[in-house]
Coordinates of C-alpha atoms in Angstrom, one line a residue:
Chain D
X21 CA 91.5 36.4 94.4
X22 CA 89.6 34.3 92.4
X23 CA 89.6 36.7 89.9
X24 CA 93.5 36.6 89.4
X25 CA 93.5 33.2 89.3
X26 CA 90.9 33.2 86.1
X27 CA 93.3 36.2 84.9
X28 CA 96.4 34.1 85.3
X29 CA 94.8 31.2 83.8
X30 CA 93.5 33.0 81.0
X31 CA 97.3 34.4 80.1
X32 CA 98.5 31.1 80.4
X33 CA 95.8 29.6 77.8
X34 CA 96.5 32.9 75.6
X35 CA 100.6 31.7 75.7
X36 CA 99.2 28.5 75.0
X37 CA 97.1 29.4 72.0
X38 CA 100.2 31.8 71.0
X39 CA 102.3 28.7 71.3
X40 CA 100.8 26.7 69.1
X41 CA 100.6 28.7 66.3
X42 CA 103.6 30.5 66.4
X43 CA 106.5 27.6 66.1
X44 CA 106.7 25.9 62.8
X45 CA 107.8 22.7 61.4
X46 CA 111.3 23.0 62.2
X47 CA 111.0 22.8 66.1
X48 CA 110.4 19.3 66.5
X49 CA 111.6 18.4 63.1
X50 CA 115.3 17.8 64.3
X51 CA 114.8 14.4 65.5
X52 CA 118.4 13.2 65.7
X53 CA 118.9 9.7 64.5
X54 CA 122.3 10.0 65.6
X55 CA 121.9 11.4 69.8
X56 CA 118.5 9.4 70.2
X57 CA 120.3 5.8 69.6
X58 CA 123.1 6.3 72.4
X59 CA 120.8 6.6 75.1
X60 CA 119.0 3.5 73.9
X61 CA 119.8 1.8 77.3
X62 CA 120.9 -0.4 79.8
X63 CA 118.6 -2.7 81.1
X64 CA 117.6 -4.4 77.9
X65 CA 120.2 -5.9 75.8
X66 CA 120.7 -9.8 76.1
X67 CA 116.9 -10.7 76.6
X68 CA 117.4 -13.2 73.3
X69 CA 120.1 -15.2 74.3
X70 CA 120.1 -15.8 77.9
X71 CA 120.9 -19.4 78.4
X72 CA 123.8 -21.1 77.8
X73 CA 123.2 -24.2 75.2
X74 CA 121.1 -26.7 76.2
X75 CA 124.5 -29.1 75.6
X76 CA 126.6 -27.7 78.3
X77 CA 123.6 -27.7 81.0
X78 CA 123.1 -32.1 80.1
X79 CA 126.6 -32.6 80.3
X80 CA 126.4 -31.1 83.8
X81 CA 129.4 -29.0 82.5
X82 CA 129.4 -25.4 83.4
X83 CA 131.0 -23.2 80.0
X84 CA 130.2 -20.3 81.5
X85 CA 128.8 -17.7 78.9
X86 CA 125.9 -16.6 81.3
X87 CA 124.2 -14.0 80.4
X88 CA 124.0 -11.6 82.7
X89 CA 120.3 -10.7 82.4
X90 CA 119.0 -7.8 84.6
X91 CA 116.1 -8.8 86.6
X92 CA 113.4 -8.2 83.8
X93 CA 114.4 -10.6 81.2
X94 CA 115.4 -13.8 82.1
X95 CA 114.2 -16.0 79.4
X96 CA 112.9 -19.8 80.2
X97 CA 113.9 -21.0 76.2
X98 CA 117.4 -21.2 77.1
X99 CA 117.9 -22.6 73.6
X100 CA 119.3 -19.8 72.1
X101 CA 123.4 -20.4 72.9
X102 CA 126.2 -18.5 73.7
X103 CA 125.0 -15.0 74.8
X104 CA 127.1 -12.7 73.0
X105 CA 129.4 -10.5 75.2
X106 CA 127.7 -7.3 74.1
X107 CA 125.7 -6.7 76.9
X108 CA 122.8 -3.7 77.0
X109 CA 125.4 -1.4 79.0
X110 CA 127.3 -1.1 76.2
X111 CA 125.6 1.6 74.4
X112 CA 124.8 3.8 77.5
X113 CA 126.4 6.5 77.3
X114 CA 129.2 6.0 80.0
X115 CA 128.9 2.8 82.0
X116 CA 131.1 0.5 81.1
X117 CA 130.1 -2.3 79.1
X118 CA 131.4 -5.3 81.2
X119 CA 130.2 -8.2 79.0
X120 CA 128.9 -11.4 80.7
X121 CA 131.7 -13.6 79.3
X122 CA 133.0 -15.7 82.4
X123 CA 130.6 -16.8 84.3
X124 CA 131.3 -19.4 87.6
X125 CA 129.9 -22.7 87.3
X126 CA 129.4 -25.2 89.6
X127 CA 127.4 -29.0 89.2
X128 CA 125.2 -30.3 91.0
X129 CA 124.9 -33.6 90.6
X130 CA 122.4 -34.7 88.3
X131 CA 122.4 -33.0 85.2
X132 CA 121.3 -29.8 86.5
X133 CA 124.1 -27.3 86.3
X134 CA 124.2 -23.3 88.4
X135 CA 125.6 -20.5 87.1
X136 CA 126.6 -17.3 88.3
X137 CA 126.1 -14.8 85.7
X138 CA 128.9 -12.0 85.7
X139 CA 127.9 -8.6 87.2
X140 CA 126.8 -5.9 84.7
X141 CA 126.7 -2.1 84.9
X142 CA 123.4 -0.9 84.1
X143 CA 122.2 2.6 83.7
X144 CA 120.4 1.4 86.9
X145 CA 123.4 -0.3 88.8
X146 CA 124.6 -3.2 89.1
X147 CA 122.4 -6.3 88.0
X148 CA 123.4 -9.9 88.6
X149 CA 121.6 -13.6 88.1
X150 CA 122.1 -17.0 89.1
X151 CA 120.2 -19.8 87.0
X152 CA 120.3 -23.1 87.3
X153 CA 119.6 -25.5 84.1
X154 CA 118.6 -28.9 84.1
X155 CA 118.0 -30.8 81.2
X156 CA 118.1 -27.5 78.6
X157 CA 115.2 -25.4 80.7
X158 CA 116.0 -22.9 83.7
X159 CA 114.7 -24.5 86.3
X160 CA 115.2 -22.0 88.9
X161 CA 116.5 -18.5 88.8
X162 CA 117.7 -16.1 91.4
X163 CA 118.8 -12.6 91.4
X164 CA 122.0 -12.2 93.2
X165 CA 122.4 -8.3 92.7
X166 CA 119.7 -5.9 91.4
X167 CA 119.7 -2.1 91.2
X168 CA 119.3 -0.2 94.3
X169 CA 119.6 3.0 93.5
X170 CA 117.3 5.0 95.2
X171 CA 114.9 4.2 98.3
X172 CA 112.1 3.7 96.0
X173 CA 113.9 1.3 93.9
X174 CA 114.7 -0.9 96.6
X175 CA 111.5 -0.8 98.4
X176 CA 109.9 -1.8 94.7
X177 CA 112.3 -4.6 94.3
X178 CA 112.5 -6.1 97.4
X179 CA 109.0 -6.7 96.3
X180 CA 108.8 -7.9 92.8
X181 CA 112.5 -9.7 92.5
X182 CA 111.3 -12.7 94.5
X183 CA 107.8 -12.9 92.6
X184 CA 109.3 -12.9 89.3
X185 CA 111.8 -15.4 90.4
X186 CA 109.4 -17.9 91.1
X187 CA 107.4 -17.1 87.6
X188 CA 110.7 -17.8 85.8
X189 CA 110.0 -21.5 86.9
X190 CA 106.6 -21.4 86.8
X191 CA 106.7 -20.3 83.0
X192 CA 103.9 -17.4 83.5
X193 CA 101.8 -19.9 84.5
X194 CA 100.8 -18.1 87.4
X195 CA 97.8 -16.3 87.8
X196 CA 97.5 -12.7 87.4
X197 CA 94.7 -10.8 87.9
X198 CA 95.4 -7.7 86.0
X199 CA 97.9 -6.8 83.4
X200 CA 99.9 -3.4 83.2
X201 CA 101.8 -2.3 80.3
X202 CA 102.9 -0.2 77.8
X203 CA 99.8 1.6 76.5
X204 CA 97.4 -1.0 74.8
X205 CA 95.4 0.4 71.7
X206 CA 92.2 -1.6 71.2
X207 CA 93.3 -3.2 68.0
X208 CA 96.4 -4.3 70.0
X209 CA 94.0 -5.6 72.6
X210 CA 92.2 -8.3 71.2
X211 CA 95.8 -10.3 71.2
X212 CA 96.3 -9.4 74.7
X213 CA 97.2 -11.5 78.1
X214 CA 94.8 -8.5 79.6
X215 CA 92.1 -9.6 77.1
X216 CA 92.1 -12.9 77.7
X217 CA 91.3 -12.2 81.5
X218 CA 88.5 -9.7 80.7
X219 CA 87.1 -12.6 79.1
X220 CA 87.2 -15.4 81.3
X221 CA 85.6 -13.4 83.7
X222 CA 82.8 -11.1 81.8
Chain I
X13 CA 115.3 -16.8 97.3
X14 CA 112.3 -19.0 97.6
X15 CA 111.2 -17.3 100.9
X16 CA 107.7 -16.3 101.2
X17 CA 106.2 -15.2 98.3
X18 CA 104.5 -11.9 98.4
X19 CA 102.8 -12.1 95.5
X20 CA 100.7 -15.2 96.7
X21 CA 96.6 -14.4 96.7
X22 CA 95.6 -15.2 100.0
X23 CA 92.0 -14.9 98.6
X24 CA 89.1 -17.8 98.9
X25 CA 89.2 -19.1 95.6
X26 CA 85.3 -19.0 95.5
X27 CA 84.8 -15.1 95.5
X28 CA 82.7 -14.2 92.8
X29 CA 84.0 -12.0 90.4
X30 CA 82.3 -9.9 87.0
X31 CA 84.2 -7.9 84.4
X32 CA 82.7 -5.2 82.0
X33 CA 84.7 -3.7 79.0
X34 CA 84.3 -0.8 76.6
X35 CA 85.9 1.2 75.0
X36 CA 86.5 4.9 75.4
X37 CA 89.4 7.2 74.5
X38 CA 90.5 4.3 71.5
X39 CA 91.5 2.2 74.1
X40 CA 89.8 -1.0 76.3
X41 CA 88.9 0.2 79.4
X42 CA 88.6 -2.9 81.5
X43 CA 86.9 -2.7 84.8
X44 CA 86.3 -6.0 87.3
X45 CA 85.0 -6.3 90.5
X46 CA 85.5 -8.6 93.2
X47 CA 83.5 -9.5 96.3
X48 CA 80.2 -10.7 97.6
X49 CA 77.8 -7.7 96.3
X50 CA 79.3 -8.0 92.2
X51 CA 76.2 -9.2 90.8
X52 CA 73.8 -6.9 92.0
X53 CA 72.4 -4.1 89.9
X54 CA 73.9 -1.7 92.4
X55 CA 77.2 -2.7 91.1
X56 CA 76.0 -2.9 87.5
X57 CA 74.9 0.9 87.8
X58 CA 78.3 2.1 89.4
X59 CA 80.1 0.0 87.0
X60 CA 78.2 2.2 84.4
X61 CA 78.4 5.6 86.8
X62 CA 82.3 4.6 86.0
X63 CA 82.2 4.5 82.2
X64 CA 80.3 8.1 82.5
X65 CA 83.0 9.5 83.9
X66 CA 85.1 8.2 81.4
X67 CA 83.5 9.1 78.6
X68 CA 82.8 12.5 79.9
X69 CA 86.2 13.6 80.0
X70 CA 86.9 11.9 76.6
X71 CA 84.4 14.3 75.4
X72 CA 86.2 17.3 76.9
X73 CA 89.8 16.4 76.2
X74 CA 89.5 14.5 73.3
X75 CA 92.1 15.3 70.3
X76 CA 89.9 13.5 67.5
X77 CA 86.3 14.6 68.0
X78 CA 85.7 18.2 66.7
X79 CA 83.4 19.0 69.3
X80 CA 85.4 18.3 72.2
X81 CA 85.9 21.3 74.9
X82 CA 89.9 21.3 74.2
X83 CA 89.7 21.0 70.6
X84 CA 87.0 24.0 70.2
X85 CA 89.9 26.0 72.9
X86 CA 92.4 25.6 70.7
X87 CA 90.8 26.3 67.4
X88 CA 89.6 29.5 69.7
X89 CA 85.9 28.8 69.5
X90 CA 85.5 29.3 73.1
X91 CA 87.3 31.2 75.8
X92 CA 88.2 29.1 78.8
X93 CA 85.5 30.3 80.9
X94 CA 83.3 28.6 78.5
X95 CA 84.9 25.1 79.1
X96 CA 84.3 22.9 81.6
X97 CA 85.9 23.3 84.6
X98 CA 88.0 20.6 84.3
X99 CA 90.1 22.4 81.2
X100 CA 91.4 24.6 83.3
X101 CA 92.5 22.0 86.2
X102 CA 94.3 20.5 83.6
X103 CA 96.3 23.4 83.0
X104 CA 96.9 24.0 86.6
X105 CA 98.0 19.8 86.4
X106 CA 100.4 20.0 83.9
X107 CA 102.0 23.4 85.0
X108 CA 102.2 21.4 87.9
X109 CA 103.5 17.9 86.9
X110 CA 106.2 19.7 84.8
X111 CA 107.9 21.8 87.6
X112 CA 108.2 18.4 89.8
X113 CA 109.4 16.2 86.8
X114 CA 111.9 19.3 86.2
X115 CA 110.3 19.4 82.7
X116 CA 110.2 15.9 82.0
X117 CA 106.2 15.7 81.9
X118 CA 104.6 18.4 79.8
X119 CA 101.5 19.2 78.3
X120 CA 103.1 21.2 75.3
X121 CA 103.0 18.5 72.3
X122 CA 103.9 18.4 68.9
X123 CA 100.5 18.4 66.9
X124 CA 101.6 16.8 63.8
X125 CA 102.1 19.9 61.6
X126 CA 105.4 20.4 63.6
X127 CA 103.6 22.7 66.2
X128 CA 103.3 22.4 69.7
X129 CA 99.7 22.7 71.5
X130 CA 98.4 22.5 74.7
X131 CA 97.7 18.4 75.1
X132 CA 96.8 17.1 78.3
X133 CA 96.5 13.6 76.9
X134 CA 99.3 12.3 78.7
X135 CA 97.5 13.2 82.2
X136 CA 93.9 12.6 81.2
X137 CA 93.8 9.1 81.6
X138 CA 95.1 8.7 84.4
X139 CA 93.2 11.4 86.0
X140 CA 89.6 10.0 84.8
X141 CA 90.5 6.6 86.0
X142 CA 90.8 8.4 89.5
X143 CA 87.7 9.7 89.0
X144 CA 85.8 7.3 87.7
X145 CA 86.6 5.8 90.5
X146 CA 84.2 7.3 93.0
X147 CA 81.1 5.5 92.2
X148 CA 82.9 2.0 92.7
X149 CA 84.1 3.0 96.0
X150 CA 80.3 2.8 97.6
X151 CA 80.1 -0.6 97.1
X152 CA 80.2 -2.6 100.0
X153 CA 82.1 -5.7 100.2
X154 CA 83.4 -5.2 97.2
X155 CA 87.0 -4.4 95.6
X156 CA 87.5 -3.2 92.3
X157 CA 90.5 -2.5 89.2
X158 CA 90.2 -0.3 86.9
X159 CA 92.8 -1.3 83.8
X160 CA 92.8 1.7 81.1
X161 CA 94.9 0.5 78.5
X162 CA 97.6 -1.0 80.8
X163 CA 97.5 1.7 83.3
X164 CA 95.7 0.8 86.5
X165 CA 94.0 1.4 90.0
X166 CA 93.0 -0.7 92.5
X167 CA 90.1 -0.1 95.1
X168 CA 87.8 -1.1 97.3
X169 CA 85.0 0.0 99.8
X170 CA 86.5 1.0 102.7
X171 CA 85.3 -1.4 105.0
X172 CA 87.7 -3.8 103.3
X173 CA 90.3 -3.7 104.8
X174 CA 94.1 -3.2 103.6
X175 CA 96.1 -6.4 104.5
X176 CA 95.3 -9.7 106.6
X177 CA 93.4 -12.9 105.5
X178 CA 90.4 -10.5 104.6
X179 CA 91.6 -8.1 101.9
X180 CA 90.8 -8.8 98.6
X181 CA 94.3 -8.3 97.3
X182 CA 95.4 -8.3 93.0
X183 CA 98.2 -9.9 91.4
X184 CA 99.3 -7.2 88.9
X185 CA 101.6 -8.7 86.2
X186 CA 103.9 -6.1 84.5
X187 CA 104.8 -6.5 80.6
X188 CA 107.7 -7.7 79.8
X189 CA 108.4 -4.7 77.1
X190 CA 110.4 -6.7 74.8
X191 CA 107.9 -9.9 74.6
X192 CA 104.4 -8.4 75.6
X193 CA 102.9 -12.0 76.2
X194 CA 105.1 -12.6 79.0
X195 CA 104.8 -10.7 82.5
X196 CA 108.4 -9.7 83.5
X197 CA 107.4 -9.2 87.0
X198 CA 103.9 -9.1 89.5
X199 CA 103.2 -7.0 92.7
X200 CA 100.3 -7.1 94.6
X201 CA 98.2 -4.9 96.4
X202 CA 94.5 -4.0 97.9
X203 CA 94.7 -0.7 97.0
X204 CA 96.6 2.0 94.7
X205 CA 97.5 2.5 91.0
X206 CA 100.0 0.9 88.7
X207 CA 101.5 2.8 85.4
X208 CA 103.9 1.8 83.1
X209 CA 105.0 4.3 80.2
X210 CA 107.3 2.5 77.3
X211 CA 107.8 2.4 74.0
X212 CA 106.5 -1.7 73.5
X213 CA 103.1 -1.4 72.9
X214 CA 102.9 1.5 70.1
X215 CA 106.7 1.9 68.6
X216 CA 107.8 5.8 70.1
X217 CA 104.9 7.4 71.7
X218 CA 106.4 9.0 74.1
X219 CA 107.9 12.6 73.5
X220 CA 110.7 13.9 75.2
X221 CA 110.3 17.6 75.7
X222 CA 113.9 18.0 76.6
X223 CA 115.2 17.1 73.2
X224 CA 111.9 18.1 71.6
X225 CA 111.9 14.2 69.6
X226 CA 110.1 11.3 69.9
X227 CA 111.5 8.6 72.6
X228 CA 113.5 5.8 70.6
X229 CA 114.8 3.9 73.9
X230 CA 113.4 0.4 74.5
X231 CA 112.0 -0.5 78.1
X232 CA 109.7 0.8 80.8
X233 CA 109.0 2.2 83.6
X234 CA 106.6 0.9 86.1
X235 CA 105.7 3.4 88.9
X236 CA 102.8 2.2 91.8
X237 CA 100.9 4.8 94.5
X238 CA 97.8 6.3 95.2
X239 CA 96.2 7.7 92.1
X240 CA 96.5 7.0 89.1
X241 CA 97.2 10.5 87.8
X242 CA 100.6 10.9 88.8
X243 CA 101.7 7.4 88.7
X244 CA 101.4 7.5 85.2
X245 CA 103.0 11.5 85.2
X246 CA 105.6 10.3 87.0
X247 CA 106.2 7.0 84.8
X248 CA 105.8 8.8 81.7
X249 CA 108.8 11.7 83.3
X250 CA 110.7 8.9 84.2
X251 CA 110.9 7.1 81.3
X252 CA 111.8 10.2 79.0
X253 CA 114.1 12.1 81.9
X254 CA 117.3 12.7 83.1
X255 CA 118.7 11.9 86.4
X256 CA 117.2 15.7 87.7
X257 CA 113.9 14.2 87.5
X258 CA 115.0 10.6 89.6
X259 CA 115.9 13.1 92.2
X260 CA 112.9 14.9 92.2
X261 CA 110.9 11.9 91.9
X262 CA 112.8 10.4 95.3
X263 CA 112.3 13.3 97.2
X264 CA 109.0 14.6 96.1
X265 CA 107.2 11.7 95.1
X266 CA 107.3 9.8 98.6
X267 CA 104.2 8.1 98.3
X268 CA 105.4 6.7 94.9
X269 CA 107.7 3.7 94.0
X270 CA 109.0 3.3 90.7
X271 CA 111.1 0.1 88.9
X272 CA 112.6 0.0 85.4
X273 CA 112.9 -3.2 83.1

């Protein structure tokens, strides 16, 4: 037995080996600039603007305009204005770009304004926020709808919605022990939030 | 929606706490401890047991250093037999990880020169995290995170326990991948590993063997469970695949929870 495994594995290194000599350049040369950029996706889109103007939230006056941001990217600037209609669903390759245009408004007394921002289609489902503004800064956000669409999904945001709802108010300010990202090279790491904990605590 | 708060650390604030990096595979390897025992040279000389194991398999799988086990196997310097042991799990890993991700994971990469070669660099990580692991896990009292390069696991001796006032529990912020000094979201947890595979931190890294290009798509995807080693297979799959490989991740991957931003 063992000695078919060491056979099989040895044929399998051999394709390997064969593998990587035999195709040439133009295998992976065909990089498509034209497919690649439809697929760019869904949940990202209006992380910029994600406020309405700081005028409409003072004036306790709701002009709609939310943006719509999924549940990773609210923004706490909300300096940035009008959040233009084309939403990150647009792109993706069949769900329908439902821009967050009209948004319902209501005031709440003293200067601090709620909005609901519209539903939009994500590759992921359907993702929905409620933010309310008081004196130009979010000062509390909500997610009304957030992707469910799988077990593991839900069970993930169940979790991390509320956390990150809080955090929006908090600025970041919280503390985290530990960062995960995108891989980190270690020139990249000196700049890092992750860095800046290794530090306080070496 | 301000209900409890699961991400709150129930921990006594006073619980010391040390934190050692280096780095190993061209990346910061960042691993802290928590607990009563974390100054003790026990705890120094896991801490270092760990960075062994690190830089152990950076010497076998490495892609840059002439003299690494994987590099002399594909230049055919040495059979397979000849490698360490851990070559071949690798292969047996990847064949693996790309019949689950229904070929979104593989270990056949471009090289540069427009060829593909075996690469397990996408699993390696992961999988030495897990095992450098080990060591840290004999320390009593104390919990411990490994953070390779933004991929991480959480552990602890196992007379810590999981939950309740007494577990030593971490607040794991996630990137936000479009600003990468703000955390888009946090979980916590006493125990288990956290991947995320986008394209923020080094422009397209990520190669989709489906289309046989580089990834161009903005985002992340964050995926927790056990070890380390198929978290990040399964965040790297999922990030680069198709709806087939959602499915097989839901009903293969039960232990595992994923979330995209």
């Amino acid at each position: 037995m063992r000695r078919i495994v060491l056979w099989a594995m040895s044929t399998i290194t051999v394709l390997v080996l064969l593998f990587s000599y035999s195709t040439s350049r133009s295998s992976t040369a065909v990089v498509a600039a034209e497919g690649r950029q439809v697929t760019t996706t869904s949940k990202t889109s209006e992380s910029s603007g994600s406020s309405s103007g700081s005028s409409s939230a003072s004036s306790g006056d709701s002009s709609g305009q939310e943006p719509a941001a999924d549940a990773g990217t609210a923004d706490d600037t909300s300096d940035t204005g009008a959040a233009s209609g084309t939403t990150g669903s647009t792109g993706s390759s069949g769900s329908s770009g439902s821009s967050g245009s009209s948004g319902s408004g209501s005031s709440s007394g003293s200067g601090s304004t709620t909005v609901e921002g519209d539903a939009v289609m994500t590759r992921f489902g359907n993702v929905q926020v409620k933010i309310t503004v008081a004196g130009g800064k979010i000062t509390a956000a909500e997610v009304l709808q957030v992707p469910w669409e799988d077990r593991h999904d839900q069970m993930i945001n169940s979790r991390a919605v509320p956390v990150y709802n809080e955090e929006t108010v908090q600025a970041q300010s919280a503390a985290i022990d530990v960062v995960s990202g995108a891989t980190v090279t270690w020139e990249g790491y000196t700049q890092s939030l992750q860095s800046a904990i290794d530090r306080a605590n070496i | 929606m301000n209900g409890p708060v699961a991400g709150q650390p129930d921990n006594p604030p006073a619980l010391p706490r040390r934190a050692w990096v280096e780095q190993v595979m061209g990346m910061p390897v960042s691993i802290h401890l928590r607990g009563a025992g974390v100054d003790t040279p026990a705890a120094a000389r896991a801490v270092e047991q760990a960075f062994e194991i690190v830089r152990d398999m950076d010497s076998v799988f490495s892609t840059y250093r002439d003299d690494s086990d994987l590099v002399r196997l594909r230049r055919g310097q040495v059979q397979l037999e000849q490698c360490s042991p851990l070559v071949e799990e690798s292969l047996r890993i990847g064949q693996q990880a790309e019949a689950l991700t229904k070929g979104a994971f593989t270990t056949l990469l471009p090289t540069g020169e427009g060829d593909l070669a075996f690469d397990p660099t996408g699993l390696v990580k992961g999988w030495a995290v897990d095992r450098a692991s080990t060591p840290l896990r004999q320390l009593r009292g104390v919990s411990f995170c490994i953070n390779a390069g933004g991929d991480l696991l959480v552990g602890a001796h196992e007379d810590l326990p999981v939950s309740g006032p007494q577990a030593i529990q971490w607040r794991v912020g996630i990137e936000d991948p479009r600003d990468r000094q703000r955390i888009a979201s946090t979980l916590t947890l006493a125990r288990g590993a956290v991947a995320t595979s986008g394209t923020a931190a080094r422009g397209a890294h990520l190669y989709d063997p489906m289309r046989g290009e580089p990834v161009g798509r903005a985002g992340s995807v964050t995926v927790t469970g056990p070890t380390l080693l198929w978290a990040d297979i399964w965040a790297t799959a999922l990030f680069v695949g198709s709806q087939a490989t959602r499915e097989a991740f839901a009903t293969s991957a039960t232990d595992y929870l994923s979330t995209a931003l």
